[in-house]
């Protein structure tokens, strides 16, 4: 199974030149805590989280209307290919200590995002299937009197 089969295809994005106020408003209106920062070519160049906003803008006393996303985003974003395995995604999340990975196509354009929750959901469904199979194939308990 590949990352493409479980990733979310609708990704909320922001440009590095937008203000953090605009980014925060986008997060609020879309009920998300993460925006993928994309360049003009739709290649992911960073991640902006609600935590970034809280620590690098609010706690620092920065002006949200004057501060750009580029000023506070987490750069050097780890990405994963849409044809990578789920195991590779787990490994990348562990290696980079992240819970979300932008998913890119062969041209490194953003096509989705995969989260730890997406992976855990898949594993939970697979374990439920295994449990159902075990229940179905288990020998019947004999009633003893």
Coordinates of N, CA and C in Angstrom, one line a residue:
X1 N 0.8 -1.2 0.0 CA 0.0 0.0 0.0 C 0.9 1.2 0.0
X2 N 0.5 2.2 -0.7 CA 1.3 3.5 -0.9 C 0.7 4.6 -0.1
X3 N 1.5 5.6 0.1 CA 1.0 6.9 0.7 C -0.2 7.5 0.0
X4 N -0.1 7.4 -1.4 CA -1.2 7.9 -2.2 C -2.6 7.4 -1.8
X5 N -2.6 6.1 -1.3 CA -3.9 5.5 -1.0 C -4.5 6.0 0.3
X6 N -3.7 6.7 1.2 CA -4.3 7.2 2.5 C -4.2 8.7 2.7
X7 N -3.4 9.3 1.9 CA -3.2 10.8 2.1 C -4.4 11.6 1.8
X8 N -4.5 12.8 2.4 CA -5.6 13.7 2.2 C -5.2 14.5 0.9
X9 N -6.1 14.6 0.0 CA -5.8 15.2 -1.3 C -6.1 16.7 -1.2
X10 N -6.9 17.1 -0.3 CA -7.2 18.6 -0.1 C -6.2 19.1 0.9
X11 N -5.3 20.0 0.4 CA -4.3 20.5 1.3 C -4.4 22.0 1.4
X12 N -4.4 22.5 2.6 CA -4.5 24.0 2.8 C -3.1 24.5 2.7
X13 N -2.9 25.5 1.9 CA -1.6 26.1 1.6 C -1.5 27.6 1.9
X14 N -0.3 28.1 1.9 CA 0.0 29.5 2.0 C 1.2 29.8 1.3
X15 N 1.4 31.0 0.8 CA 2.6 31.5 0.1 C 3.5 32.1 1.2
X16 N 4.8 32.1 1.0 CA 5.7 32.6 1.9 C 5.6 34.2 2.1
X17 N 5.1 34.8 1.1 CA 5.0 36.3 1.1 C 3.7 36.8 1.8
X18 N 2.8 35.9 2.1 CA 1.6 36.3 2.8 C 1.9 36.6 4.3
X19 N 1.0 37.4 4.9 CA 1.2 37.8 6.3 C 0.8 36.6 7.2
X20 N 1.3 36.6 8.4 CA 0.9 35.6 9.3 C -0.5 35.8 9.8
X21 N -1.0 37.0 9.7 CA -2.4 37.3 10.0 C -3.3 36.6 9.0
X22 N -3.0 36.7 7.7 CA -3.7 36.0 6.7 C -3.7 34.5 6.9
X23 N -2.5 34.0 7.2 CA -2.3 32.6 7.4 C -3.2 32.1 8.6
X24 N -3.2 32.9 9.7 CA -3.9 32.5 10.9 C -5.4 32.5 10.6
X25 N -5.9 33.5 9.8 CA -7.3 33.6 9.5 C -7.7 32.4 8.6
X26 N -6.8 32.0 7.7 CA -7.0 30.8 6.9 C -7.2 29.6 7.7
X27 N -6.2 29.4 8.7 CA -6.3 28.3 9.6 C -7.6 28.3 10.3
X28 N -8.0 29.4 10.8 CA -9.3 29.5 11.6 C -10.5 29.2 10.7
X29 N -10.5 29.7 9.5 CA -11.7 29.5 8.6 C -11.8 28.1 8.1
X30 N -10.7 27.4 8.0 CA -10.7 26.0 7.5 C -10.5 25.0 8.6
X31 N -10.5 25.5 9.9 CA -10.4 24.6 11.0 C -9.2 23.6 10.9
X32 N -8.0 24.2 10.6 CA -6.8 23.4 10.5 C -5.7 24.0 11.3
X33 N -4.7 23.3 11.7 CA -3.6 23.8 12.5 C -2.3 23.8 11.7
X34 N -2.4 23.4 10.5 CA -1.1 23.4 9.6 C -1.4 23.8 8.2
X35 N -0.5 24.6 7.7 CA -0.6 25.0 6.3 C 0.7 24.7 5.7
X36 N 0.7 24.1 4.5 CA 1.9 23.8 3.7 C 2.3 25.1 3.0
X37 N 3.5 25.5 3.1 CA 4.0 26.7 2.4 C 4.5 26.2 1.1
X38 N 4.0 26.8 0.0 CA 4.4 26.4 -1.3 C 4.9 27.6 -2.1
X39 N 5.9 27.3 -3.0 CA 6.5 28.4 -3.8 C 5.6 28.5 -5.1
X40 N 6.0 29.4 -6.0 CA 5.3 29.6 -7.2 C 5.1 28.4 -8.1
X41 N 5.9 27.4 -7.9 CA 5.8 26.2 -8.7 C 5.1 25.1 -8.0
X42 N 4.4 25.4 -6.9 CA 3.6 24.5 -6.1 C 4.5 23.4 -5.4
X43 N 5.8 23.7 -5.3 CA 6.6 22.8 -4.5 C 6.6 23.2 -3.1
X44 N 6.5 22.2 -2.1 CA 6.5 22.6 -0.7 C 7.8 23.1 -0.3
X45 N 7.8 24.3 0.4 CA 9.1 24.9 0.8 C 9.1 25.0 2.3
X46 N 8.0 24.7 3.0 CA 8.0 24.9 4.4 C 6.6 24.4 5.0
X47 N 6.5 24.5 6.3 CA 5.3 24.2 7.0 C 5.0 25.3 8.0
X48 N 3.8 25.7 8.1 CA 3.4 26.7 9.1 C 2.4 26.1 10.0
X49 N 2.6 26.0 11.3 CA 1.7 25.4 12.3 C 1.2 26.5 13.2
X50 N 0.1 26.1 13.9 CA -0.5 27.0 14.9 C 0.6 27.3 16.0
X51 N 1.4 26.2 16.3 CA 2.4 26.4 17.3 C 3.5 27.4 16.8
X52 N 3.8 27.4 15.5 CA 4.7 28.4 15.0 C 4.2 29.8 15.3
X53 N 2.9 30.0 15.0 CA 2.3 31.3 15.2 C 2.3 31.7 16.7
X54 N 2.0 30.7 17.5 CA 1.9 31.0 19.0 C 3.3 31.4 19.5
X55 N 4.3 30.7 19.1 CA 5.7 30.9 19.7 C 6.5 32.0 19.0
X56 N 6.4 32.0 17.7 CA 7.2 32.9 16.9 C 6.6 34.2 16.6
X57 N 5.3 34.3 16.8 CA 4.6 35.6 16.5 C 4.0 36.2 17.8
X58 N 3.1 35.5 18.4 CA 2.4 36.0 19.6 C 3.4 36.1 20.8
X59 N 4.1 35.0 21.1 CA 5.0 35.1 22.3 C 6.1 36.1 22.1
X60 N 6.5 36.2 20.8 CA 7.6 37.2 20.5 C 7.1 38.6 20.4
X61 N 5.8 38.8 20.4 CA 5.3 40.2 20.3 C 5.4 40.7 18.9
X62 N 5.5 39.9 17.9 CA 5.6 40.4 16.5 C 4.3 40.9 16.0
X63 N 4.3 41.8 15.0 CA 3.2 42.3 14.4 C 2.7 41.3 13.3
X64 N 1.5 40.8 13.5 CA 1.0 39.8 12.6 C 0.6 40.3 11.2
X65 N 0.4 41.6 11.1 CA 0.1 42.2 9.8 C 1.4 42.6 9.1
X66 N 2.5 42.6 9.8 CA 3.8 43.0 9.1 C 4.7 41.8 9.0
X67 N 4.5 40.7 9.7 CA 5.3 39.6 9.7 C 4.9 38.6 8.6
X68 N 5.8 38.1 7.7 CA 5.4 37.2 6.7 C 5.5 35.8 7.1
X69 N 4.9 34.9 6.4 CA 5.0 33.5 6.6 C 6.4 33.0 6.6
X70 N 7.2 33.6 5.6 CA 8.6 33.2 5.4 C 9.4 33.5 6.7
X71 N 9.0 34.5 7.5 CA 9.7 34.9 8.7 C 9.6 33.9 9.8
X72 N 8.5 33.1 9.8 CA 8.3 32.3 11.0 C 8.0 30.8 10.6
X73 N 8.0 30.4 9.4 CA 7.7 29.1 9.0 C 8.8 28.1 9.3
X74 N 8.5 26.9 9.4 CA 9.6 25.9 9.6 C 10.0 25.5 8.2
X75 N 11.2 25.8 7.8 CA 11.7 25.5 6.5 C 12.3 24.1 6.4
X76 N 13.0 23.8 5.3 CA 13.6 22.5 5.2 C 12.5 21.4 5.4
X77 N 11.4 21.5 4.8 CA 10.3 20.6 5.0 C 10.6 19.2 4.5
X78 N 10.3 18.2 5.3 CA 10.4 16.8 4.9 C 9.2 16.5 4.1
X79 N 9.4 15.9 2.9 CA 8.3 15.5 2.0 C 8.4 14.0 1.8
X80 N 7.3 13.4 1.2 CA 7.4 12.0 0.8 C 6.7 11.8 -0.5
X81 N 7.2 10.9 -1.3 CA 6.6 10.7 -2.6 C 5.3 9.9 -2.5
X82 N 4.4 10.2 -3.4 CA 3.0 9.6 -3.4 C 3.1 8.1 -3.6
X83 N 4.2 7.6 -4.2 CA 4.3 6.2 -4.4 C 5.2 5.5 -3.3
X84 N 5.5 6.2 -2.3 CA 6.3 5.6 -1.2 C 5.3 4.7 -0.3
X85 N 5.9 3.7 0.3 CA 5.1 2.8 1.2 C 4.7 3.5 2.5
X86 N 3.7 2.9 3.1 CA 3.3 3.4 4.4 C 4.4 3.3 5.4
X87 N 5.2 2.2 5.3 CA 6.3 2.0 6.2 C 7.4 3.1 6.0
X88 N 7.6 3.6 4.8 CA 8.5 4.6 4.5 C 8.0 5.9 5.2
X89 N 6.7 6.2 5.1 CA 6.1 7.4 5.7 C 6.3 7.4 7.2
X90 N 6.1 6.2 7.9 CA 6.3 6.1 9.3 C 7.8 6.4 9.6
X91 N 8.7 5.8 8.8 CA 10.1 6.0 9.0 C 10.5 7.5 8.9
X92 N 9.9 8.1 7.9 CA 10.2 9.6 7.7 C 9.7 10.4 8.8
X93 N 8.5 10.1 9.3 CA 8.0 10.8 10.4 C 8.8 10.7 11.6
X94 N 9.3 9.5 11.9 CA 10.2 9.2 13.0 C 11.5 9.9 12.8
X95 N 12.1 9.8 11.7 CA 13.4 10.4 11.4 C 13.4 11.9 11.6
X96 N 12.3 12.6 11.1 CA 12.2 14.0 11.1 C 11.4 14.6 12.3
X97 N 10.9 13.6 13.1 CA 10.2 14.0 14.3 C 9.0 14.9 14.0
X98 N 8.2 14.5 13.0 CA 7.0 15.2 12.5 C 5.8 14.3 12.5
X99 N 4.6 14.9 12.6 CA 3.4 14.2 12.5 C 2.7 14.3 11.2
X100 N 3.2 15.2 10.3 CA 2.6 15.4 9.0 C 3.7 15.5 7.9
X101 N 3.4 14.9 6.8 CA 4.4 15.0 5.6 C 3.6 15.5 4.4
X102 N 4.1 16.5 3.8 CA 3.5 16.9 2.5 C 3.8 15.7 1.5
X103 N 2.9 15.4 0.6 CA 3.0 14.3 -0.3 C 3.2 15.0 -1.7
X104 N 4.3 14.5 -2.4 CA 4.6 15.1 -3.7 C 4.6 14.1 -4.8
X105 N 4.4 14.6 -6.0 CA 4.4 13.7 -7.2 C 5.9 13.6 -7.7
X106 N 6.0 12.9 -8.9 CA 7.4 12.8 -9.4 C 8.1 14.1 -9.8
X107 N 7.3 15.1 -10.0 CA 7.8 16.5 -10.3 C 8.0 17.3 -9.0
X108 N 7.8 16.7 -7.8 CA 7.9 17.3 -6.5 C 6.8 18.4 -6.3
X109 N 5.7 18.3 -7.0 CA 4.6 19.2 -6.8 C 3.7 18.6 -5.7
X110 N 3.1 19.5 -4.9 CA 2.3 19.1 -3.8 C 1.0 18.4 -4.3
X111 N 0.7 17.2 -3.8 CA -0.5 16.5 -4.2 C -1.3 16.0 -3.1
X112 N -0.8 16.2 -1.8 CA -1.5 15.7 -0.7 C -0.7 15.9 0.6
X113 N -1.3 15.5 1.7 CA -0.6 15.5 3.0 C -1.0 14.2 3.7
X114 N 0.0 13.6 4.4 CA -0.3 12.4 5.1 C 0.1 12.7 6.6
X115 N -0.8 12.3 7.5 CA -0.6 12.5 8.9 C -0.4 11.2 9.7
X116 N 0.1 11.3 10.8 CA 0.2 10.2 11.7 C -1.2 9.6 12.0
X117 N -2.2 10.5 12.1 CA -3.5 10.0 12.3 C -4.0 9.2 11.1
X118 N -3.6 9.6 9.9 CA -4.0 8.8 8.7 C -3.4 7.4 8.8
X119 N -2.2 7.3 9.2 CA -1.5 6.0 9.3 C -2.1 5.2 10.4
X120 N -2.4 5.8 11.5 CA -3.0 5.1 12.7 C -4.4 4.6 12.3
X121 N -5.1 5.4 11.5 CA -6.5 5.0 11.1 C -6.4 3.7 10.2
X122 N -5.4 3.7 9.3 CA -5.2 2.5 8.5 C -4.9 1.3 9.3
X123 N -3.9 1.5 10.2 CA -3.5 0.4 11.1 C -4.7 -0.1 12.0
X124 N -5.5 0.8 12.4 CA -6.7 0.4 13.2 C -7.7 -0.4 12.4
X125 N -7.9 0.0 11.2 CA -8.8 -0.8 10.3 C -8.3 -2.1 10.0
X126 N -6.9 -2.2 9.8 CA -6.3 -3.5 9.5 C -6.4 -4.4 10.7
X127 N -6.2 -3.9 11.9 CA -6.3 -4.7 13.1 C -7.7 -5.2 13.3
X128 N -8.7 -4.3 13.0 CA -10.1 -4.7 13.2 C -10.4 -5.9 12.2
X129 N -9.9 -5.8 11.0 CA -10.1 -6.9 10.0 C -9.4 -8.2 10.5
X130 N -8.2 -8.1 11.1 CA -7.6 -9.3 11.6 C -8.4 -9.9 12.8
X131 N -8.9 -9.0 13.6 CA -9.7 -9.4 14.8 C -10.9 -10.1 14.3
X132 N -11.6 -9.6 13.3 CA -12.8 -10.2 12.8 C -12.5 -11.5 12.1
X133 N -11.4 -11.6 11.5 CA -11.0 -12.9 10.9 C -10.7 -14.0 12.0
X134 N -10.0 -13.6 13.0 CA -9.7 -14.5 14.1 C -11.0 -15.0 14.7
X135 N -11.9 -14.0 15.0 CA -13.2 -14.4 15.6 C -14.0 -15.4 14.7
X136 N -13.9 -15.1 13.4 CA -14.7 -15.9 12.4 C -14.1 -17.3 12.3
X137 N -12.8 -17.5 12.4 CA -12.2 -18.8 12.2 C -11.9 -19.5 13.5
X138 N -12.2 -18.9 14.6 CA -11.9 -19.6 15.9 C -12.9 -20.8 16.1
X139 N -12.4 -21.8 16.6 CA -13.3 -23.0 16.9 C -14.3 -22.6 17.9
X140 N -15.5 -23.1 17.7 CA -16.6 -22.8 18.6 C -16.3 -23.3 20.0
X141 N -16.7 -22.6 21.0 CA -16.6 -23.0 22.4 C -17.7 -24.0 22.6
X142 N -17.3 -25.2 23.2 CA -18.3 -26.2 23.5 C -18.9 -25.8 24.9
X143 N -20.2 -25.9 24.9 CA -20.9 -25.7 26.2 C -20.6 -26.9 27.1
X144 N -20.2 -26.6 28.3 CA -20.1 -27.7 29.3 C -21.1 -27.5 30.3
X145 N -21.6 -28.6 30.7 CA -22.7 -28.6 31.8 C -22.3 -29.4 32.9

